[in-house]
Short mmCIF file of C-alpha atoms and ligand atoms in Angstrom, two decimals:
data_model
loop_
_atom_site.label_atom_id
_atom_site.label_comp_id
_atom_site.label_asym_id
_atom_site.label_seq_id
_atom_site.Cartn_x
_atom_site.Cartn_y
_atom_site.Cartn_z
CA MET J 1384 107.66 80.98 124.53
CA LYS J 1385 105.73 79.31 122.23
CA ILE J 1386 105.03 81.39 118.98
CA LEU J 1387 103.38 81.42 115.98
CA VAL J 1388 104.36 83.82 113.66
CA ILE J 1389 101.73 84.42 110.54
CA GLY J 1390 102.96 85.64 106.91
CA GLY J 1391 105.45 83.83 104.61
CA GLY J 1392 107.78 86.67 103.39
CA GLY J 1393 111.50 88.29 104.08
CA ARG J 1394 109.76 90.06 106.70
CA GLU J 1395 108.85 86.73 108.17
CA HIS J 1396 111.77 85.10 107.93
CA ALA J 1397 113.29 87.73 110.01
CA LEU J 1398 111.14 87.86 112.53
CA CYS J 1399 111.62 84.01 112.97
CA TRP J 1400 115.40 84.24 112.87
CA ARG J 1401 115.37 87.06 115.74
CA LEU J 1402 112.82 84.44 118.25
CA GLY J 1403 114.40 81.46 117.16
CA ARG J 1404 117.98 83.07 118.07
CA ASP J 1405 116.05 84.33 121.26
CA GLY J 1406 115.57 80.78 122.58
CA HIS J 1407 111.50 80.57 121.39
CA VAL J 1408 110.14 77.37 119.79
CA VAL J 1409 108.87 79.30 116.85
CA SER J 1410 105.84 77.91 113.91
CA ALA J 1411 105.22 79.91 111.02
CA LEU J 1412 101.58 79.90 108.49
CA PRO J 1413 102.87 79.30 106.28
CA GLY J 1414 106.18 79.43 106.53
CA SER J 1415 108.76 79.58 103.83
CA THR J 1416 111.76 77.77 102.83
CA GLY J 1417 114.14 79.70 104.65
CA ILE J 1418 112.22 79.81 107.97
CA ALA J 1419 111.52 75.81 107.70
CA SER J 1420 115.41 75.64 108.30
CA ILE J 1421 114.49 77.64 111.32
CA ALA J 1422 111.02 76.80 112.23
CA THR J 1423 107.87 74.23 111.80
CA CYS J 1424 106.26 75.43 109.02
CA VAL J 1425 102.52 75.16 109.13
CA PRO J 1426 100.28 74.96 105.82
CA GLY J 1427 97.64 77.28 105.72
CA SER J 1428 95.84 80.26 103.83
CA LEU J 1429 96.02 84.22 105.07
CA SER J 1430 92.69 84.62 103.93
CA GLU J 1431 91.05 81.65 106.38
CA LEU J 1432 90.98 83.41 109.42
CA THR J 1433 89.07 80.48 111.04
CA ALA J 1434 91.41 77.99 111.01
CA ILE J 1435 94.28 80.00 111.70
CA VAL J 1436 93.00 80.74 115.31
CA GLY J 1437 92.29 77.08 115.30
CA CYS J 1438 95.81 76.46 114.39
CA ALA J 1439 97.04 78.55 117.07
CA LYS J 1440 94.65 76.84 119.68
CA GLU J 1441 95.85 73.63 118.28
CA LEU J 1442 99.47 74.41 119.19
CA ALA J 1443 98.66 75.50 122.31
CA VAL J 1444 101.22 78.70 121.54
CA ASP J 1445 102.14 81.80 124.23
CA LEU J 1446 101.45 84.31 121.39
CA VAL J 1447 100.66 85.11 118.01
CA VAL J 1448 102.77 87.41 115.56
CA VAL J 1449 100.62 88.92 112.43
CA GLY J 1450 103.25 89.76 109.95
CA PRO J 1451 100.99 91.19 106.56
CA GLU J 1452 98.24 94.32 107.05
CA VAL J 1453 95.57 92.21 105.04
CA PRO J 1454 94.83 89.59 107.75
CA LEU J 1455 95.05 92.48 110.26
CA ALA J 1456 92.31 94.37 108.01
CA GLU J 1457 90.43 91.48 107.91
CA GLY J 1458 89.99 91.39 112.10
CA LEU J 1459 92.38 88.31 112.39
CA ALA J 1460 93.72 90.17 115.73
CA ASP J 1461 89.95 90.36 117.09
CA GLN J 1462 89.18 86.65 116.63
CA LEU J 1463 92.85 85.57 118.13
CA ARG J 1464 91.53 87.82 121.21
CA ALA J 1465 88.33 86.49 120.98
CA ALA J 1466 89.25 83.23 121.29
CA GLY J 1467 91.71 84.00 124.36
CA ILE J 1468 94.72 83.86 122.07
CA ALA J 1469 97.86 86.47 123.17
CA VAL J 1470 98.39 88.31 119.37
CA PHE J 1471 100.37 91.28 118.70
CA GLY J 1472 98.38 93.14 115.78
CA PRO J 1473 95.99 95.76 115.94
CA SER J 1474 92.55 95.67 115.77
CA ALA J 1475 90.50 95.90 112.58
CA GLU J 1476 89.26 98.81 113.54
CA ALA J 1477 92.44 100.05 114.51
CA ALA J 1478 94.31 98.93 111.42
CA GLN J 1479 92.53 101.15 109.40
CA LEU J 1480 95.20 103.52 109.69
CA GLU J 1481 96.85 101.51 107.35
CA GLY J 1482 93.61 99.81 105.48
CA SER J 1483 92.64 103.20 104.49
CA LYS J 1484 94.02 106.73 103.21
CA SER J 1485 91.08 108.92 103.98
CA TYR J 1486 90.38 107.69 107.37
CA SER J 1487 94.73 107.78 107.89
CA LYS J 1488 94.60 111.40 106.80
CA LYS J 1489 91.44 112.56 108.50
CA PHE J 1490 93.27 110.68 111.92
CA PHE J 1491 96.51 112.96 111.54
CA ALA J 1492 94.34 115.94 111.07
CA ARG J 1493 92.37 115.71 113.81
CA HIS J 1494 95.54 114.96 116.10
CA GLY J 1495 97.59 117.53 114.52
CA ILE J 1496 99.95 115.44 112.70
CA ARG J 1497 101.99 117.34 110.44
CA SER J 1498 101.36 115.43 106.94
CA ALA J 1499 100.40 116.58 103.24
CA ARG J 1500 97.53 119.11 101.94
CA PHE J 1501 94.60 116.17 100.91
CA TYR J 1502 91.90 115.97 99.06
CA GLU J 1503 89.28 113.17 99.58
CA CYS J 1504 87.33 112.59 96.48
CA GLN J 1505 84.65 110.30 95.12
CA SER J 1506 83.10 111.17 92.00
CA ARG J 1507 84.90 112.93 89.04
CA GLU J 1508 84.27 116.08 89.68
CA GLU J 1509 85.35 116.38 93.05
CA ILE J 1510 88.78 115.15 91.47
CA VAL J 1511 89.00 117.83 88.70
CA GLU J 1512 88.52 120.32 91.56
CA ALA J 1513 91.26 118.44 93.92
CA VAL J 1514 93.89 118.45 90.95
CA ALA J 1515 92.67 122.28 90.51
CA GLN J 1516 93.55 123.41 93.81
CA LEU J 1517 96.88 121.36 94.30
CA GLY J 1518 98.60 122.71 91.32
CA GLU J 1519 101.17 120.41 89.03
CA ARG J 1520 103.13 117.98 91.96
CA MET J 1521 100.36 116.07 93.75
CA VAL J 1522 99.93 112.24 94.96
CA VAL J 1523 97.14 110.40 93.49
CA LYS J 1524 95.99 107.72 96.00
CA ALA J 1525 93.53 104.58 96.14
CA ASP J 1526 91.11 104.43 99.30
CA GLY J 1527 92.08 100.86 100.46
CA LEU J 1528 94.52 98.58 100.50
CA ALA J 1529 96.26 97.75 97.26
CA ALA J 1530 98.96 95.91 97.55
CA GLY J 1531 101.21 98.51 97.44
CA LYS J 1532 100.50 99.61 94.39
CA GLY J 1533 97.68 102.13 94.84
CA VAL J 1534 100.37 105.45 94.74
CA VAL J 1535 100.93 107.51 91.73
CA VAL J 1536 103.41 109.87 91.87
CA CYS J 1537 102.34 113.03 89.70
CA SER J 1538 104.74 115.67 88.25
CA SER J 1539 101.09 117.45 86.55
CA ALA J 1540 97.72 118.28 86.79
CA ASP J 1541 97.28 116.03 83.34
CA GLU J 1542 98.69 112.69 84.73
CA ALA J 1543 97.49 113.33 88.13
CA ARG J 1544 93.68 114.17 86.32
CA ALA J 1545 94.28 110.71 84.50
CA ALA J 1546 95.25 108.36 87.85
CA GLY J 1547 93.04 109.20 89.76
CA MET J 1548 89.95 109.16 86.88
CA GLU J 1549 91.90 105.36 85.92
CA MET J 1550 91.64 104.76 89.98
CA PHE J 1551 87.49 105.66 90.35
CA GLU J 1552 86.56 104.93 87.40
CA GLU J 1553 87.72 101.69 85.59
CA GLY J 1554 88.19 100.15 89.31
CA ARG J 1555 91.72 99.19 89.02
CA PHE J 1556 92.02 98.61 92.35
CA GLY J 1557 88.19 97.03 92.81
CA SER J 1558 86.83 98.19 96.19
CA ALA J 1559 90.54 99.98 96.86
CA GLY J 1560 89.59 102.60 94.29
CA GLN J 1561 85.99 104.26 94.80
CA THR J 1562 87.55 106.71 97.42
CA VAL J 1563 90.58 108.46 95.78
CA VAL J 1564 92.75 110.83 98.31
CA ILE J 1565 94.89 113.30 96.47
CA GLU J 1566 97.58 115.10 97.89
CA ASP J 1567 100.47 117.95 97.82
CA ARG J 1568 103.24 115.96 96.53
CA LEU J 1569 106.37 116.29 99.32
CA GLU J 1570 109.87 116.49 98.66
CA GLY J 1571 112.69 115.36 100.70
CA ARG J 1572 114.08 112.07 101.98
CA GLU J 1573 112.26 109.39 103.22
CA LEU J 1574 113.03 107.28 106.48
CA SER J 1575 110.83 104.55 108.23
CA VAL J 1576 110.05 104.83 111.80
CA MET J 1577 108.82 101.63 112.94
CA ALA J 1578 107.69 101.45 116.95
CA ILE J 1579 106.23 98.51 119.04
CA CYS J 1580 103.25 99.92 120.74
CA ASP J 1581 101.67 98.84 123.63
CA GLY J 1582 97.73 100.53 123.51
CA LYS J 1583 99.19 103.28 125.73
CA ARG J 1584 103.16 103.54 125.12
CA TYR J 1585 105.78 103.13 122.56
CA GLU J 1586 109.32 101.71 122.32
CA VAL J 1587 110.81 103.16 118.66
CA LEU J 1588 112.77 100.37 116.94
CA ALA J 1589 116.46 101.35 115.27
CA GLN J 1590 115.47 103.58 112.14
CA ALA J 1591 115.78 102.29 108.63
CA GLU J 1592 115.55 103.85 105.72
CA ASP J 1593 114.26 101.84 102.45
CA HIS J 1594 115.11 102.40 98.50
CA LYS J 1595 111.56 101.78 96.89
CA ALA J 1596 112.57 103.05 93.44
CA ILE J 1597 113.78 100.20 91.32
CA PHE J 1598 116.64 101.48 89.59
CA ASP J 1599 119.74 102.84 91.57
CA GLY J 1600 119.72 106.82 92.03
CA ASP J 1601 115.91 106.30 93.09
CA LYS J 1602 114.76 106.23 89.47
CA GLY J 1603 112.09 104.15 87.96
CA PRO J 1604 108.93 102.85 89.39
CA ASN J 1605 108.47 102.21 93.06
CA THR J 1606 108.52 99.13 93.98
CA GLY J 1607 107.62 97.03 97.88
CA GLY J 1608 111.24 97.75 98.84
CA MET J 1609 114.73 97.49 96.91
CA GLY J 1610 117.19 97.75 100.23
CA THR J 1611 117.49 99.19 103.46
CA VAL J 1612 119.86 100.80 105.84
CA SER J 1613 119.51 101.17 109.61
CA PRO J 1614 120.69 102.89 110.88
CA PRO J 1615 120.89 105.93 107.91
CA SER J 1616 123.67 108.21 109.08
CA TRP J 1617 121.80 111.34 108.39
CA ALA J 1618 118.70 111.08 110.32
CA SER J 1619 119.98 112.38 113.74
CA ASP J 1620 119.43 111.63 117.29
CA ALA J 1621 117.08 115.32 117.31
CA LEU J 1622 115.06 114.43 114.50
CA LEU J 1623 114.05 111.11 116.05
CA ASP J 1624 113.08 113.43 119.30
CA ARG J 1625 111.00 115.28 116.63
CA VAL J 1626 109.27 112.20 115.00
CA ARG J 1627 108.34 111.14 118.23
CA SER J 1628 106.91 114.34 120.00
CA GLU J 1629 105.33 114.94 116.86
CA ILE J 1630 104.26 112.27 115.32
CA LEU J 1631 104.50 108.87 117.73
CA ASP J 1632 103.00 111.28 120.69
CA PRO J 1633 100.13 112.60 119.00
CA THR J 1634 99.19 109.32 117.29
CA VAL J 1635 99.09 107.54 120.37
CA ALA J 1636 97.35 110.04 122.01
CA GLY J 1637 94.65 110.01 119.51
CA LEU J 1638 94.53 106.17 119.46
CA VAL J 1639 93.73 106.20 123.52
CA ALA J 1640 91.39 109.03 123.42
CA GLU J 1641 89.75 107.63 120.63
CA GLY J 1642 89.26 104.10 122.91
CA LEU J 1643 91.44 102.03 119.26
CA ASP J 1644 93.02 99.37 121.02
CA PHE J 1645 96.60 99.28 118.67
CA ARG J 1646 98.90 96.19 120.31
CA GLY J 1647 101.09 96.08 117.24
CA VAL J 1648 103.80 97.80 114.90
CA LEU J 1649 103.15 101.65 114.56
CA TYR J 1650 105.09 102.27 111.22
CA ALA J 1651 105.12 105.82 110.47
CA GLY J 1652 106.59 106.40 106.56
CA ILE J 1653 108.20 109.80 107.33
CA MET J 1654 109.62 112.67 104.51
CA VAL J 1655 111.82 114.94 105.91
CA ASP J 1656 112.12 118.16 104.12
CA ALA J 1657 115.40 120.11 103.10
CA GLU J 1658 114.31 122.57 106.02
CA GLY J 1659 114.83 119.07 108.67
CA ASN J 1660 110.99 119.05 109.48
CA PRO J 1661 109.94 115.52 109.64
CA TRP J 1662 106.12 114.78 107.60
CA LEU J 1663 104.28 111.70 108.02
CA LEU J 1664 103.49 110.20 104.49
CA GLU J 1665 101.84 107.02 105.70
CA TYR J 1666 101.11 104.71 108.54
CA ASN J 1667 101.58 101.28 108.30
CA VAL J 1668 100.38 98.80 111.04
CA ARG J 1669 102.87 95.53 110.83
CA PHE J 1670 106.27 95.27 110.48
CA GLY J 1671 108.11 96.65 107.31
CA ASP J 1672 109.55 94.65 104.38
CA PRO J 1673 112.26 95.30 104.06
CA GLU J 1674 112.92 97.13 107.00
CA THR J 1675 112.48 94.53 109.23
CA GLN J 1676 115.65 92.22 108.20
CA PRO J 1677 118.67 94.93 109.09
CA VAL J 1678 116.44 95.86 112.47
CA MET J 1679 116.19 92.16 113.22
CA VAL J 1680 119.76 91.52 112.89
CA ARG J 1681 120.86 94.32 115.04
CA MET J 1682 117.94 93.74 117.75
CA LYS J 1683 120.45 92.63 120.83
CA SER J 1684 117.25 92.37 123.25
CA ASP J 1685 114.86 89.69 123.10
CA LEU J 1686 112.08 90.44 120.63
CA GLY J 1687 109.30 87.77 121.96
CA GLU J 1688 109.45 89.85 125.50
CA TRP J 1689 108.74 93.10 123.87
CA LEU J 1690 106.08 91.58 121.18
CA ALA J 1691 104.41 89.24 123.94
CA GLY J 1692 104.17 92.51 126.62
CA ALA J 1693 102.81 94.80 123.61
CA ALA J 1694 100.05 92.21 123.19
CA ASN J 1695 99.34 92.03 126.63
CA GLY J 1696 99.43 95.76 126.97
CA SER J 1697 101.97 96.54 128.86
CA LEU J 1698 105.42 96.41 127.43
CA PRO J 1699 108.44 95.52 129.25
CA GLU J 1700 110.44 98.25 131.07
CA GLY J 1701 113.32 99.98 129.91
CA HIS J 1702 114.71 100.14 126.21
CA ILE J 1703 115.24 97.76 123.82
CA GLU J 1704 119.20 97.50 122.94
CA TRP J 1705 121.27 97.49 119.76
CA ASP J 1706 124.21 96.26 117.78
CA SER J 1707 126.11 99.50 117.71
CA ARG J 1708 127.27 98.73 114.05
CA ALA J 1709 125.07 99.20 110.99
CA ALA J 1710 123.49 96.71 108.50
CA VAL J 1711 122.38 96.96 105.48
CA CYS J 1712 119.90 94.62 103.07
CA VAL J 1713 119.74 94.00 99.15
CA VAL J 1714 117.04 92.34 97.75
CA LEU J 1715 117.03 90.22 94.93
CA ALA J 1716 114.04 90.45 92.40
CA SER J 1717 113.73 88.16 90.13
CA ALA J 1718 113.23 89.72 86.30
CA GLY J 1719 110.01 91.95 85.57
CA TYR J 1720 109.43 93.02 88.90
CA PRO J 1721 107.54 95.08 89.81
CA GLU J 1722 105.51 95.36 86.63
CA SER J 1723 105.28 91.33 86.94
CA SER J 1724 107.54 88.40 88.35
CA SER J 1725 109.34 85.43 86.79
CA LYS J 1726 109.05 81.79 89.00
CA GLY J 1727 110.83 78.45 88.63
CA ASP J 1728 114.31 79.91 87.67
CA SER J 1729 116.73 78.34 89.46
CA ILE J 1730 118.45 80.28 92.18
CA GLU J 1731 122.21 79.35 92.98
CA GLY J 1732 124.70 80.29 95.66
CA VAL J 1733 123.08 81.02 99.27
CA GLU J 1734 124.77 78.82 100.73
CA GLU J 1735 127.87 80.58 100.19
CA ALA J 1736 126.36 83.70 100.21
CA GLU J 1737 125.87 82.85 104.16
CA ALA J 1738 129.24 81.50 104.62
CA SER J 1739 130.31 85.08 106.81
CA ALA J 1740 128.87 84.56 110.55
CA ASP J 1741 126.86 88.39 110.02
CA THR J 1742 125.95 87.95 106.89
CA VAL J 1743 121.95 86.31 107.15
CA VAL J 1744 120.01 85.62 103.42
CA PHE J 1745 116.18 86.26 104.41
CA HIS J 1746 113.95 84.22 101.70
CA ALA J 1747 110.56 85.96 99.73
CA GLY J 1748 109.34 85.21 96.82
CA CYS J 1749 111.08 81.17 96.64
CA ALA J 1750 110.40 77.62 96.23
CA LEU J 1751 111.65 74.26 96.71
CA GLY J 1752 111.82 72.86 93.02
CA GLU J 1753 112.58 69.74 92.46
CA THR J 1754 116.41 70.48 91.99
CA GLY J 1755 116.06 72.83 94.75
CA LEU J 1756 115.80 76.59 95.42
CA GLU J 1757 114.26 78.20 92.66
CA THR J 1758 112.21 82.36 92.48
CA ALA J 1759 108.72 82.16 93.06
CA GLY J 1760 107.53 86.09 93.19
CA GLY J 1761 108.82 89.62 92.99
CA ARG J 1762 110.90 90.46 95.81
CA VAL J 1763 113.03 86.62 96.17
CA LEU J 1764 116.13 87.28 98.59
CA GLY J 1765 116.58 89.70 101.12
CA VAL J 1766 120.73 89.56 101.46
CA THR J 1767 121.62 91.31 105.14
CA ALA J 1768 125.02 92.14 106.44
CA LEU J 1769 126.33 93.73 109.42
CA GLY J 1770 129.47 96.36 109.21
CA SER J 1771 131.13 98.82 111.21
CA ASN J 1772 129.33 101.77 109.29
CA ALA J 1773 127.00 101.72 106.93
CA ALA J 1774 129.64 101.13 103.84
CA ALA J 1775 130.97 98.28 105.91
CA ALA J 1776 127.93 96.49 106.06
CA ALA J 1777 126.78 96.91 102.31
CA ALA J 1778 130.33 96.06 101.12
CA ALA J 1779 129.97 92.56 103.04
CA ALA J 1780 126.34 92.46 101.79
CA TYR J 1781 127.78 93.30 98.15
CA GLN J 1782 130.28 90.57 98.34
CA ALA J 1783 127.48 87.84 99.48
CA VAL J 1784 125.49 88.88 96.33
CA ALA J 1785 127.54 88.16 94.40
CA SER J 1786 127.80 84.46 95.05
CA ILE J 1787 124.13 84.27 93.88
CA SER J 1788 122.40 83.51 90.95
CA PHE J 1789 119.56 83.29 89.06
CA GLU J 1790 118.17 84.17 85.70
CA GLY J 1791 117.09 87.63 85.29
CA MET J 1792 117.63 88.79 89.28
CA GLN J 1793 117.82 92.63 89.59
CA PHE J 1794 119.11 94.56 92.36
CA ARG J 1795 119.81 97.88 93.34
CA LYS J 1796 123.94 98.44 93.41
CA ASP J 1797 123.49 101.39 95.63
CA ILE J 1798 121.77 100.27 98.62
CA GLY J 1799 124.04 102.29 101.90
CA ALA J 1800 127.07 102.43 98.65
CA ARG J 1801 127.22 106.45 99.52
CA GLY J 1802 128.04 104.94 103.41
CA GLU J 1803 124.53 106.73 104.78
P1 AMP M 1382 102.03 105.56 101.30
O1 AMP M 1382 101.45 104.14 100.58
O2 AMP M 1382 101.21 106.64 101.42
O3 AMP M 1382 103.09 105.62 102.19
O4 AMP M 1382 103.03 105.61 99.74
C1 AMP M 1382 103.78 105.26 99.39
C2 AMP M 1382 104.74 105.38 99.02
O5 AMP M 1382 104.85 106.83 97.96
C3 AMP M 1382 105.76 105.87 99.57
O6 AMP M 1382 106.80 105.82 100.60
C4 AMP M 1382 106.25 107.63 98.76
O7 AMP M 1382 107.55 107.45 98.30
C5 AMP M 1382 105.39 108.24 97.96
N1 AMP M 1382 104.53 109.45 98.54
C6 AMP M 1382 103.21 108.43 99.17
N2 AMP M 1382 102.76 110.20 99.76
C7 AMP M 1382 103.72 111.07 99.09
C8 AMP M 1382 103.44 112.03 99.51
N3 AMP M 1382 102.51 113.36 100.18
N4 AMP M 1382 104.78 112.84 98.55
C9 AMP M 1382 105.81 112.22 98.05
N5 AMP M 1382 105.31 111.25 97.88
C10 AMP M 1382 104.83 110.66 98.33
N1 LIG M 1383 109.53 98.74 103.14
C1 LIG M 1383 107.68 99.22 102.27
C2 LIG M 1383 106.61 98.43 103.61
O1 LIG M 1383 106.81 97.43 104.14
O2 LIG M 1383 105.87 99.02 102.94
#
């Protein structure tokens, strides 16, 4: 198939890599330094939807796969479908499951899905009231898309009130902060479960655990994700069965009942509590980054066939096959991340890092400078390796990381390290 992937981060590099290996002819808009070595990169902007549709027509692709959430929320999938192009990605209406926290929380409540108790606040008084009701430990969320920065995990009522007021009054997130959701802070261990959905049925992908905090031991501020393990050994089949029956099944039934066109990835962010109950924190309506990196290196079935099936409203029969080995992705971030990021630092050693057949370095915030590869964003590279178990995969990933260097390079040393 001829497939156009929209985006240019580590997630899109992993998707292009998998699709290329499965024999598809892949283009990416805008692509990246890494994607350029395995696919054709087409210049373009993610905010120019009409131009993207034009590009898909010109390339006469069989399928468009949309990576990031913002173009989905803006209606890219709707526009492509209206032009008669098969697209893997939900409609703008369905993309609100990620695009609006209050929309998604109300959807969970309507369909009986276990999620933290919440209040939707649209005034100063409502914030004060919600905080008074919820106690001390809560999470404050700007309603709209805020590039992963609209969530503040709080340990006291004062902190929560301040976070809510800041979002609401100071417009820190622009229109994203005009509605604020305040909810109970759940404790437990996080799990990412992604499912490919054709609008009626879904197929769960290999599970992954994302480590979001910037420092070892899950310390420091949250980032977009500093490393992933697939599968996390603690996530049992029984837990996955509960995620299916208590979260994914009612979600898909709810989408159908409400007439929402969801042909894309339902990515459930799950918190597993001390008793082993799965709680739904959120949905994303696209592949996770950096979850996609280890999941793609483990996938043995033809990704293109599954994505095209979903896009056309009919998943293939049977199930996706997975490499029984584990995979670990270690993110290398630039100086200053997550508050800021450093650009233009020269990156050495990527080729050496990829010397082993079981290691792939996915590019994210990279650019090609005069002297070669350089940093161009917060999360720069995702060093991904397979191993017989998580500890072996982590050892292989860290061995590869040791050959890479750039000024101010930061990474966590504990991804998969406990063999989990
Ligand atoms: P969200 O965008 O809603 O997934 O939030 C981003 C991150 O914030 C999640 O991956 C969690 O680490 C954390 N988080 C969100 N909601 C909660 C909650 N109710 N309790 C504890 N942590 C949360
Ligand atoms: N890894 C978190 C995300 O993709 O949102």
